Coordinates of C-alpha atoms and ligand atoms in Angstrom, one line a residue:
M7 CA 25.8 12.3 -13.2
M8 CA 24.0 9.0 -12.8
K9 CA 21.1 10.6 -12.6
W10 CA 21.7 12.4 -15.9
L11 CA 22.7 9.0 -17.2
E12 CA 19.3 7.0 -16.3
H13 CA 17.6 9.9 -17.6
Q14 CA 19.4 9.8 -20.8
R15 CA 18.4 5.7 -20.9
I16 CA 14.8 6.3 -20.2
L17 CA 14.6 8.9 -23.1
Y18 CA 16.1 6.4 -25.1
T19 CA 14.1 3.6 -24.2
L20 CA 11.1 5.9 -24.6
S21 CA 11.9 6.7 -28.3
H22 CA 12.5 3.3 -29.5
N23 CA 9.9 1.2 -27.6
P24 CA 6.8 3.8 -28.3
I25 CA 3.4 1.9 -27.5
P26 CA 1.4 1.9 -30.6
H27 CA -0.6 5.3 -30.9
E28 CA -3.9 3.6 -31.6
M29 CA -3.6 0.9 -29.4
W30 CA -3.1 3.7 -26.2
E31 CA -5.7 5.7 -27.5
E32 CA -8.4 3.1 -27.9
L33 CA -7.5 2.0 -24.0
M34 CA -7.9 5.6 -22.6
Q35 CA -11.4 5.7 -24.5
K36 CA -12.6 2.5 -23.4
A37 CA -11.4 2.0 -19.7
G38 CA -13.6 3.9 -17.4
I39 CA -11.0 4.1 -15.0
F40 CA -8.6 6.4 -17.3
R41 CA -11.6 8.9 -17.6
G42 CA -10.6 12.4 -16.7
L43 CA -7.1 12.1 -16.7
S44 CA -5.5 15.4 -18.3
A45 CA -3.5 15.1 -21.4
V46 CA -0.4 15.5 -19.5
E47 CA -1.5 12.8 -17.0
R48 CA -2.1 10.4 -19.9
A49 CA 1.3 11.3 -21.7
H50 CA 3.1 10.4 -18.1
L51 CA 1.0 7.3 -17.7
R52 CA 2.1 6.6 -21.1
E53 CA 5.5 6.6 -20.5
L54 CA 5.4 4.6 -17.0
T55 CA 3.3 2.1 -18.9
T56 CA 6.2 1.6 -21.8
L57 CA 8.9 1.5 -18.9
F58 CA 6.5 -1.0 -16.9
L59 CA 6.5 -3.2 -20.0
L60 CA 10.0 -3.1 -20.1
R61 CA 10.7 -3.5 -16.6
K62 CA 8.6 -6.5 -15.7
D63 CA 8.1 -10.0 -17.1
L64 CA 4.5 -10.1 -18.2
C65 CA 4.0 -14.0 -18.5
G66 CA 0.8 -16.2 -19.7
V67 CA 0.4 -19.5 -18.3
Q68 CA -2.0 -22.7 -18.9
G69 CA -2.4 -21.8 -22.5
L70 CA -2.8 -18.0 -22.2
I71 CA -1.3 -16.0 -25.1
L72 CA -0.8 -12.4 -24.1
T73 CA -1.1 -10.3 -27.1
M74 CA 0.6 -6.5 -26.7
E75 CA -3.0 -5.5 -26.5
M76 CA -4.2 -7.4 -23.1
A77 CA -0.4 -6.1 -21.8
L78 CA -1.2 -3.0 -22.3
T79 CA -4.1 -3.2 -20.4
L80 CA -3.1 -4.8 -17.4
A81 CA 0.0 -2.5 -17.5
A82 CA -1.9 1.0 -17.8
Q83 CA -4.1 -0.2 -14.8
A84 CA -1.0 -1.5 -12.8
C85 CA 0.5 1.9 -13.6
L86 CA -2.6 4.0 -12.6
P87 CA -1.7 4.1 -8.7
I88 CA 1.8 5.2 -8.9
L89 CA 0.9 8.3 -11.4
M90 CA 2.4 10.3 -9.0
L91 CA 4.8 8.2 -7.3
G92 CA 7.1 6.9 -10.0
L93 CA 7.9 3.3 -11.2
D94 CA 10.7 2.7 -8.0
Y95 CA 7.6 1.9 -5.7
Y96 CA 7.3 -1.4 -7.9
D97 CA 10.9 -2.1 -7.2
G98 CA 12.2 -5.4 -6.3
W99 CA 10.1 -7.8 -8.1
V100 CA 9.8 -8.5 -11.7
E101 CA 7.1 -11.2 -12.6
V102 CA 3.6 -10.6 -13.4
V103 CA 1.8 -14.3 -14.0
I104 CA -1.6 -14.4 -16.0
Y105 CA -3.8 -17.2 -15.9
P106 CA -6.5 -17.4 -18.1
G107 CA -9.3 -17.5 -15.8
A108 CA -9.8 -18.0 -11.9
F109 CA -7.0 -19.9 -10.6
R110 CA -7.0 -22.7 -7.6
V111 CA -4.5 -22.6 -5.0
E112 CA -3.4 -25.2 -2.6
R113 CA -0.9 -24.7 0.0
D114 CA 0.1 -24.7 3.6
S115 CA 0.1 -21.8 5.9
T116 CA 1.6 -21.6 9.3
D117 CA 0.2 -18.8 11.4
A118 CA 1.8 -16.6 14.0
M119 CA 0.8 -19.2 16.7
G120 CA 2.5 -22.2 14.9
L121 CA -1.0 -23.4 13.8
V122 CA -0.4 -24.9 10.1
S123 CA -3.7 -24.9 8.2
H124 CA -4.5 -26.1 4.6
Q125 CA -5.8 -23.8 2.0
D126 CA -7.8 -24.7 -1.1
R127 CA -9.1 -21.6 -2.5
I128 CA -9.9 -20.2 -6.0
L129 CA -8.7 -16.8 -6.2
S130 CA -8.8 -13.8 -9.3
G131 CA -5.5 -12.4 -8.0
E132 CA -2.8 -12.8 -5.6
S133 CA 0.5 -10.4 -4.8
W134 CA 3.4 -11.9 -3.1
S135 CA 6.1 -10.2 -1.2
R136 CA 9.2 -9.7 -3.1
G137 CA 7.4 -12.2 -5.6
P138 CA 5.0 -12.2 -8.5
V139 CA 1.6 -10.6 -8.8
I140 CA -0.4 -13.6 -10.4
L141 CA -3.7 -12.2 -11.9
S142 CA -6.7 -14.2 -13.6
W143 CA -7.2 -12.6 -17.7
D144 CA -11.3 -13.3 -17.1
N145 CA -11.2 -10.8 -13.9
V146 CA -9.2 -8.4 -15.6
A147 CA -11.6 -8.2 -18.7
S148 CA -15.0 -8.3 -16.9
D149 CA -13.5 -5.1 -14.8
L150 CA -12.8 -3.4 -18.0
A151 CA -16.1 -4.0 -18.9
A152 CA -18.1 -2.8 -16.2
P153 CA -16.0 0.0 -14.2
H154 CA -16.9 2.0 -11.6
S155 CA -18.3 -1.3 -9.8
G156 CA -15.5 -0.6 -7.0
H157 CA -14.0 -3.6 -8.3
N158 CA -10.6 -3.5 -10.2
V159 CA -8.0 -7.0 -9.6
V160 CA -5.4 -5.1 -11.0
V161 CA -5.5 -2.2 -8.7
H162 CA -6.2 -4.4 -5.6
E163 CA -3.1 -6.7 -6.2
F164 CA -0.7 -3.9 -6.6
A165 CA -1.9 -1.9 -3.7
H166 CA -1.0 -5.2 -1.9
K167 CA 2.0 -4.5 -3.6
L168 CA 2.4 -0.9 -2.2
D169 CA 1.8 -2.1 1.4
M170 CA 4.0 -4.6 1.5
L171 CA 7.4 -1.8 0.4
N172 CA 7.3 -1.7 4.2
G173 CA 7.2 -5.2 5.5
N174 CA 4.3 -7.6 5.5
A175 CA 0.8 -6.5 4.0
N176 CA -0.9 -4.8 7.2
G177 CA -3.0 -2.3 4.9
M178 CA -0.3 0.8 5.6
P179 CA 2.1 1.3 2.7
P180 CA 5.4 3.9 3.5
L181 CA 3.8 7.1 4.2
H182 CA 4.7 10.5 2.6
P183 CA 6.8 12.5 5.1
H184 CA 3.8 15.2 5.2
M185 CA 1.4 12.7 6.3
E186 CA 0.7 11.3 9.5
V187 CA 0.7 7.8 10.9
K188 CA -2.0 8.6 13.5
Q189 CA -4.1 10.3 10.9
W190 CA -4.2 7.0 8.7
T191 CA -4.6 4.5 11.4
K192 CA -7.2 6.6 12.7
A193 CA -9.1 6.6 9.2
F194 CA -8.7 3.1 8.2
S195 CA -9.4 1.7 11.9
G196 CA -12.8 3.5 12.0
A197 CA -13.8 2.8 8.7
F198 CA -12.7 -0.8 9.1
G199 CA -14.6 -1.5 12.4
Q200 CA -17.7 0.3 10.8
L201 CA -17.8 -2.2 8.0
Q202 CA -17.5 -5.3 10.4
Q203 CA -20.3 -3.7 12.7
Q204 CA -22.6 -3.5 9.7
L205 CA -21.7 -7.5 8.6
A206 CA -22.0 -8.5 12.1
H207 CA -25.6 -7.0 12.2
H208 CA -26.5 -8.4 8.4
H209 CA -26.6 -4.3 7.3
H210 CA -26.1 -3.6 3.5
P211 CA -22.5 -3.1 3.4
S212 CA -21.1 0.3 2.1
I213 CA -18.3 -1.5 0.5
N214 CA -17.2 -4.7 -0.8
P215 CA -17.5 -7.1 2.2
Y216 CA -13.8 -8.6 1.4
G217 CA -12.7 -5.3 2.8
A218 CA -13.7 -6.5 6.2
T219 CA -11.3 -9.7 5.8
S220 CA -8.4 -8.1 7.2
P221 CA -6.7 -4.5 7.6
A222 CA -4.5 -5.4 4.5
E223 CA -8.0 -6.4 2.3
F224 CA -9.3 -3.1 3.5
F225 CA -6.3 -0.7 2.2
A226 CA -6.5 -2.6 -1.0
V227 CA -10.7 -2.6 -1.8
A228 CA -10.6 1.2 -0.7
S229 CA -7.6 1.4 -3.0
E230 CA -10.1 -0.4 -5.9
Y231 CA -13.4 1.8 -5.1
F232 CA -10.7 5.4 -4.9
F233 CA -9.8 4.1 -8.7
T234 CA -13.1 3.3 -9.9
D235 CA -16.0 4.2 -8.0
P236 CA -14.4 7.2 -5.9
H237 CA -17.7 8.8 -5.1
T238 CA -19.0 6.0 -2.8
L239 CA -15.7 6.1 -1.2
Q240 CA -16.0 9.4 -0.4
L241 CA -19.4 9.4 0.6
H242 CA -19.1 6.7 3.1
Y243 CA -15.5 6.6 4.3
P244 CA -14.5 10.5 3.7
A245 CA -11.2 9.9 6.2
V246 CA -10.2 7.1 4.2
Y247 CA -10.7 8.8 1.1
E248 CA -8.5 11.9 2.3
Q249 CA -5.7 9.7 3.1
L250 CA -5.5 7.7 0.1
L251 CA -5.8 11.2 -1.5
L252 CA -2.7 12.3 0.3
F253 CA -0.8 8.8 -0.4
Y254 CA -1.7 8.3 -4.0
I255 CA -1.2 12.4 -4.7
Q256 CA -4.3 11.7 -6.9
N257 CA -8.0 12.8 -6.7
P258 CA -10.3 10.8 -9.0
A259 CA -13.4 11.8 -7.5
S260 CA -12.8 15.5 -8.7
R261 CA -11.1 14.4 -12.1
Q262 CA -14.3 12.2 -12.4
S263 CA -16.6 15.0 -12.0
G264 CA -15.1 16.9 -14.6
L265 CA -13.8 19.5 -11.7
K266 CA -10.2 21.1 -11.7
V267 CA -7.9 19.0 -9.4
P268 CA -6.7 21.0 -7.1
N269 CA -2.7 20.9 -6.3
L270 CA -2.1 18.3 -4.0
T271 CA 1.9 18.6 -4.0
E272 CA 2.7 20.7 -1.5
Ligands
ZN24 ZN1 -6.2 -9.2 -1.6

């Protein structure tokens, strides 16, 4: 009964708060990250995006006026990783804060040893456990203008959100029942070690060296590649690509090649 009521509520919401058709179509055309999605997947993404905009509180700060188009651009990208997972994966928090440009963060932090350090950094995005996602609009816009480069600050920060579903960000989100922790760990620790080795030996890194910062950053960076430059990730870290395919239940390399997406929901 509750499920039926919830379903009716969702249908009512979708029919009363539609995203303007032309605005949606324009976004699907101009943003490379959505390339290759089938008509059914796009329709599903549109539903998720509508619900995301209704459930989350998007808020511009430092004078940033958030237009419907901007909110839509951000929300649709945030919903792409959870296309097959569902909006429940973003439960437990509501706020998305958007700065006009890169923002400065100054704070004291305490590590596991109890050592307090002062951080003063310029960031393009940040994700808090059970708290807001913070983004710089400048970076969101530039990722959209230059897709397939392995950079997408929206995917990056929302990947951290998925990672934090099962505690601190450690590079492993809650895996599906048919996945194996052992396989995930083997794929990710191997790739993480390789990237660190490349940097230690001053070799050209296979992916954004920021991924070598920590396992959590590696997962977020690998997710950026998975959705924006899947062939690069598949080429250098096929085992990581395979695990992300199982986790996100999507195959961007296949759909961006114009090939038929295999049935992954076994
Ligand atoms: Zn990060």
